[in-house]
CSV table of C-alpha atoms and ligand atoms in Angstrom, one decimal:
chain,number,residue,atom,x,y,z
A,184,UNK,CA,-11.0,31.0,11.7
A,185,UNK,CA,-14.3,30.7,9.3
A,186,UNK,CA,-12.2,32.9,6.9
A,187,UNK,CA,-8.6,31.4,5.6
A,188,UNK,CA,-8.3,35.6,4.1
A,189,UNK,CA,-4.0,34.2,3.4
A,190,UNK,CA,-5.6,31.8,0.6
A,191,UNK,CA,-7.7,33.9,-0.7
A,192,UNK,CA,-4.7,36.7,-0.6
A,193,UNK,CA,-2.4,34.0,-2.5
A,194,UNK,CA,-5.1,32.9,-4.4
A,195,UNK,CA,-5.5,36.5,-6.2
A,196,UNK,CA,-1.7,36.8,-6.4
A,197,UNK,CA,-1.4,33.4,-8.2
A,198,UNK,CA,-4.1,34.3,-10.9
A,199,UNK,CA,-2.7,37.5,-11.5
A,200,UNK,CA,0.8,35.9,-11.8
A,201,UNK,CA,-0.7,33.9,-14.3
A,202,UNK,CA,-2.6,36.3,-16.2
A,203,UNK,CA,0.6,38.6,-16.4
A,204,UNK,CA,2.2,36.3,-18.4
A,205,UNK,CA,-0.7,35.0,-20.6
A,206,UNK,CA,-3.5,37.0,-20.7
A,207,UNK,CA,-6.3,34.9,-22.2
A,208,UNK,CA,-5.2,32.0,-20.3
A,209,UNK,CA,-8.2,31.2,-18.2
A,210,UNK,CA,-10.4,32.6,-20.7
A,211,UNK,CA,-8.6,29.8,-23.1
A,212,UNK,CA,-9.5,27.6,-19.8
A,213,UNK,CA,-12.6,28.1,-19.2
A,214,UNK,CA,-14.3,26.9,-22.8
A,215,UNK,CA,-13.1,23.4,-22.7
A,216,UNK,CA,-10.2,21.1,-21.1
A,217,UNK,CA,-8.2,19.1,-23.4
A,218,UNK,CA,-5.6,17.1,-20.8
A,219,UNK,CA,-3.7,14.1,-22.5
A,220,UNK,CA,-3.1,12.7,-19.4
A,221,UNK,CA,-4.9,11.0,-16.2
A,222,UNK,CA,-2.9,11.0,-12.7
A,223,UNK,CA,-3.7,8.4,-10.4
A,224,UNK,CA,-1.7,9.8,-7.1
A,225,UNK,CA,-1.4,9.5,-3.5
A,226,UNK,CA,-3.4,12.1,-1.7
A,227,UNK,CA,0.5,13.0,0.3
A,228,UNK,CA,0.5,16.9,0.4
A,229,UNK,CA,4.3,16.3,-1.0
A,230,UNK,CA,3.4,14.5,-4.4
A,231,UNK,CA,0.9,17.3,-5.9
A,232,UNK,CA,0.7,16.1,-9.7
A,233,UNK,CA,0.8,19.5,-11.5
A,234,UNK,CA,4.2,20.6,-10.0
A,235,UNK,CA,5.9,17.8,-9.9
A,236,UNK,CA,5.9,17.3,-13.8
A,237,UNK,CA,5.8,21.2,-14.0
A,238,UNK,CA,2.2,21.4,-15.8
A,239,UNK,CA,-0.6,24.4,-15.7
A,240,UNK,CA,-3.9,23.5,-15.2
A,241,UNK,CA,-6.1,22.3,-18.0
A,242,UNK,CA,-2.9,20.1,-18.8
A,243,UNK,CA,-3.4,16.7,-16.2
A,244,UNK,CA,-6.5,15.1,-15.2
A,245,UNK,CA,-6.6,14.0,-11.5
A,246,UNK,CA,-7.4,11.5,-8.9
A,247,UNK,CA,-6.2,10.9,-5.6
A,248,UNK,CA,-6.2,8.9,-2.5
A,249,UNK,CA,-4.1,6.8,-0.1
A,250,UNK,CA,-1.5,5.2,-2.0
A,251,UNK,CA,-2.6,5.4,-5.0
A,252,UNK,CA,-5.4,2.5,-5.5
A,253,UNK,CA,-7.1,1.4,-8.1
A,254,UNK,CA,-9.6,-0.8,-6.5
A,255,UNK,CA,-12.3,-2.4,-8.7
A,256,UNK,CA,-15.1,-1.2,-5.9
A,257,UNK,CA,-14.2,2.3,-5.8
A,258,UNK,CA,-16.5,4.5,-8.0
A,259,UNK,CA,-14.8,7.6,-7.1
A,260,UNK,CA,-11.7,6.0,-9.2
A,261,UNK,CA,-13.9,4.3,-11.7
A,262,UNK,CA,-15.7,7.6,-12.4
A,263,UNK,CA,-12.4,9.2,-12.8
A,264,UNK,CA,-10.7,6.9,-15.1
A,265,UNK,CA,-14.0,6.2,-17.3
A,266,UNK,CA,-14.9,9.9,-17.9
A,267,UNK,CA,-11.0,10.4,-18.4
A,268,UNK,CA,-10.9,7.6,-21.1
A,269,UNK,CA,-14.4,7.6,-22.7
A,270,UNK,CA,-15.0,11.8,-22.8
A,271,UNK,CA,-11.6,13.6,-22.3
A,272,UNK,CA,-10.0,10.5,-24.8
A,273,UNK,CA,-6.9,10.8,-22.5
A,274,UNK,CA,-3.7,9.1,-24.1
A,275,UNK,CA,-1.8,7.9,-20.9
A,276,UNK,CA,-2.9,6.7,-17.4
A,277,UNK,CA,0.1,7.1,-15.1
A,278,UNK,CA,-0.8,5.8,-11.7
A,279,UNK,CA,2.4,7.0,-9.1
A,280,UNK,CA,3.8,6.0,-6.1
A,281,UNK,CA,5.8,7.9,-3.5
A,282,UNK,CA,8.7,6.2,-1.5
A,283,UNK,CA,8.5,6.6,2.3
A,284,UNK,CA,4.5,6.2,1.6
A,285,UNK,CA,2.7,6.4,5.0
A,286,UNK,CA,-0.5,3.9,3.7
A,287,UNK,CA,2.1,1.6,2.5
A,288,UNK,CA,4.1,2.0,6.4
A,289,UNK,CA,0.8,1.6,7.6
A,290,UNK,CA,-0.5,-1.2,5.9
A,291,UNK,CA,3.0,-3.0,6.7
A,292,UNK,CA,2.9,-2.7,10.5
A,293,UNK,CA,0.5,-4.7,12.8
A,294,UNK,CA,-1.8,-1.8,14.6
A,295,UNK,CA,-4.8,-0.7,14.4
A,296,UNK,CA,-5.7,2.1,12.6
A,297,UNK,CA,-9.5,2.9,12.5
A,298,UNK,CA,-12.0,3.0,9.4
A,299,UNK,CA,-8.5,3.3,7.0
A,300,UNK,CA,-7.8,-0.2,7.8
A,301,UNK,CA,-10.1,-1.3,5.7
A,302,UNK,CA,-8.2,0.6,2.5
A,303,UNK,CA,-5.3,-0.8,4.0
A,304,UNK,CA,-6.3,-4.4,3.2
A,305,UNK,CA,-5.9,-3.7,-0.2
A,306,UNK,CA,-2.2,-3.1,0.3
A,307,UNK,CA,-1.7,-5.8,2.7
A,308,UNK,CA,-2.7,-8.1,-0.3
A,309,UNK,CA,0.0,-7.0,-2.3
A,310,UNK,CA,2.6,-7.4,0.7
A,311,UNK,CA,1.1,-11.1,0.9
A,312,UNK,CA,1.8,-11.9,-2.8
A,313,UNK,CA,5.6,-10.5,-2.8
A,314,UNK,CA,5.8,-11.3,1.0
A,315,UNK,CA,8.9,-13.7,0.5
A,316,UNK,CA,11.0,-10.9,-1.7
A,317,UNK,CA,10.3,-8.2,0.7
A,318,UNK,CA,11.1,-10.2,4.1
A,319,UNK,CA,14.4,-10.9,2.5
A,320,UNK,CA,15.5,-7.4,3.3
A,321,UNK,CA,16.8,-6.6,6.4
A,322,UNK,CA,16.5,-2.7,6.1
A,323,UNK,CA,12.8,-1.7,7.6
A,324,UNK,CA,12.6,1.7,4.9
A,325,UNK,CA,14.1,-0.3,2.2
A,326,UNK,CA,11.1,-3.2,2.6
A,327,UNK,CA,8.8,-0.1,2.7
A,328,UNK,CA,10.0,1.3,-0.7
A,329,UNK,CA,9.9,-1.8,-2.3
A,330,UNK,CA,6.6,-2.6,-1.7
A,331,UNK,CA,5.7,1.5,-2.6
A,332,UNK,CA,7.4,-0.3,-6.2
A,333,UNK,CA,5.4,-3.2,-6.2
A,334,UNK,CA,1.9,-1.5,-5.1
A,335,UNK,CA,2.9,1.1,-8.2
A,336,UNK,CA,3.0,-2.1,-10.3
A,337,UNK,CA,-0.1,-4.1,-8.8
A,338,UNK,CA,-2.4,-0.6,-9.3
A,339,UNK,CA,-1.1,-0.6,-13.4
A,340,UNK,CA,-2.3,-4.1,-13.2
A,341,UNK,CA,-5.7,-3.3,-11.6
A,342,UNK,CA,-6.3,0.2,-13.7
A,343,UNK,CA,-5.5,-2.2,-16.8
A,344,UNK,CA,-8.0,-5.0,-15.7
A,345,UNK,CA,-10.8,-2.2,-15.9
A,346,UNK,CA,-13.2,-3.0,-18.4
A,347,UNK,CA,-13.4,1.0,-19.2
A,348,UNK,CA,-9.6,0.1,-20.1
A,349,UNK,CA,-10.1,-2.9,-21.8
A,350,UNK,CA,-13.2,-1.6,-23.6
A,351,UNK,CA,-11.3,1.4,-25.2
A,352,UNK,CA,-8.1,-0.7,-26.4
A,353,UNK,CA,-10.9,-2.9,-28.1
A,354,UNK,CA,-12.2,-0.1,-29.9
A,355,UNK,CA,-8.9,0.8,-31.5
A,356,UNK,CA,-8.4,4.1,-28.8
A,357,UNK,CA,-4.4,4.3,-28.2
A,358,UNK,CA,-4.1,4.4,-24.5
A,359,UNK,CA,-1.0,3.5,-22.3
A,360,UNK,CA,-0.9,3.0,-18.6
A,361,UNK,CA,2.3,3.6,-16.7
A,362,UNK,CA,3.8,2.9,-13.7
A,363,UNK,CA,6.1,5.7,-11.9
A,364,UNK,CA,7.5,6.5,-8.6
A,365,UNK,CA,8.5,9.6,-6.8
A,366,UNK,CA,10.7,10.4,-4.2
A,367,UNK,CA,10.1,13.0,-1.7
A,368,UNK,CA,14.0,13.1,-0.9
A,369,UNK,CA,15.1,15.0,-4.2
A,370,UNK,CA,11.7,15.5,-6.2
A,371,UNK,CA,12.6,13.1,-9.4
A,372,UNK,CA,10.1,10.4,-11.2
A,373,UNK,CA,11.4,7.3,-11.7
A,374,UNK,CA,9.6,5.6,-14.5
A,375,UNK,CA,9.1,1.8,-13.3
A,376,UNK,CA,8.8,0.4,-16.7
A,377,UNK,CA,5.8,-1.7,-16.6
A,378,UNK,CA,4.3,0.4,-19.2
A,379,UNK,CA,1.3,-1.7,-21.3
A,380,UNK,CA,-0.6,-0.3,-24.1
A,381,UNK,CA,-2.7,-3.5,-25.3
A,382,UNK,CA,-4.4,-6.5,-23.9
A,383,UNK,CA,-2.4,-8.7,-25.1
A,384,UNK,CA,-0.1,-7.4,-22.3
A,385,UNK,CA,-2.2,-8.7,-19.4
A,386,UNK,CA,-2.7,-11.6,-17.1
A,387,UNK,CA,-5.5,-14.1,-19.4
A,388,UNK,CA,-7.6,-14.4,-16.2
A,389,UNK,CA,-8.4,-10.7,-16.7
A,390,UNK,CA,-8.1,-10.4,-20.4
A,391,UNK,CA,-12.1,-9.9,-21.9
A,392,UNK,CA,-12.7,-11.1,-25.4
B,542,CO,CO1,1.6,8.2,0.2
């Protein structure tokens, strides 16, 4: 109980996997990271980053909660993204969604839920805003994977808004954010195309001269 020894047992096996087939590869490691990329995820034990775009380590830089938020309050995220941008000089921000999201089930019914109902609001804001398009569907999982869609869409909105953002397309840094989604069901990425790379590509109410 106070010792997990079979992680500790596949942790060895998985290093020396690794080292079999590239000796110096934590060595390499272990003197400086050099990701091009920033994952913003959902914490889901299904949707781990690395595998599911079939990267080592070193290669993806990552943050995760419950359903992927950027919220402009959160300095665990803000921390993330600015030391991503500003020190790693990351080229892509891909912030992605699962379908089937339990936050986004969550934040869709009318129960209470504890302390996570206050994350939950966040959601709940982006179900008011589309509320019309979703109530239009009749199917229960189908209104729960569009708004998984449309809260992929709202967070590239939000990570874009970020003055960190905003502050490294001003200074000439080439960065794109994306918007993908995942589904559990078969394991492919669907890329949601809302991809922006500039300011001029934002609402003017966030846009900073
Ligand atoms: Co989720």
């Amino acid at each position: 109980m106070r010792i997990l020894k079979n992680l500790f047992e596949k942790n060895r096996k998985w290093a020396r996997r690794i080292k079999e087939s590239d000796p110096d590869f934590f060595a390499r490691l272990s003197k400086q990271q050099n990701p091009e990329y920033l994952w913003i995820g959902c914490s889901d034990s299904r949707v781990p980053a690395n595998e599911i775009v079939d990267m080592l380590p070193g290669e993806i830089f990552v943050h995760r909660n419950i359903a992927n938020l950027v919220i402009h309050t959160d300095l665990n995220c803000l921390s993330v993204i600015q030391y991503a941008v500003d020190v790693l000089k990351i080229k892509h921000i891909i912030v992605c969604g699962h379908y089937g999201c339990g936050g986004i089930q969550a934040a869709m019914d009318d129960k209470e839920h504890g302390l996570i109902d206050n994350w939950l609001q966040n959601i709940k804001e982006v179900y008011r805003y589309n509320q019309v398009r979703i109530d239009a569907l009749q199917n229960e999982q189908e209104k729960i994977n569009l708004l998984c869609e449309l809260n992929v869409v709202e967070q590239v909105a939000n990570t874009c808004h970020t003055t960190i953002v905003q502050r490294a397309w001003k200074s000439g840094q080439e960065l794109a954010v994306h918007g993908w989604i995942y589904s559990i069901e078969d394991g492919i990425l669907k890329d949601l195309n809302v991809c922006v790379t500039n300011p001029d590509e934002i609402s003017q109410t966030h846009r900073i001269k």
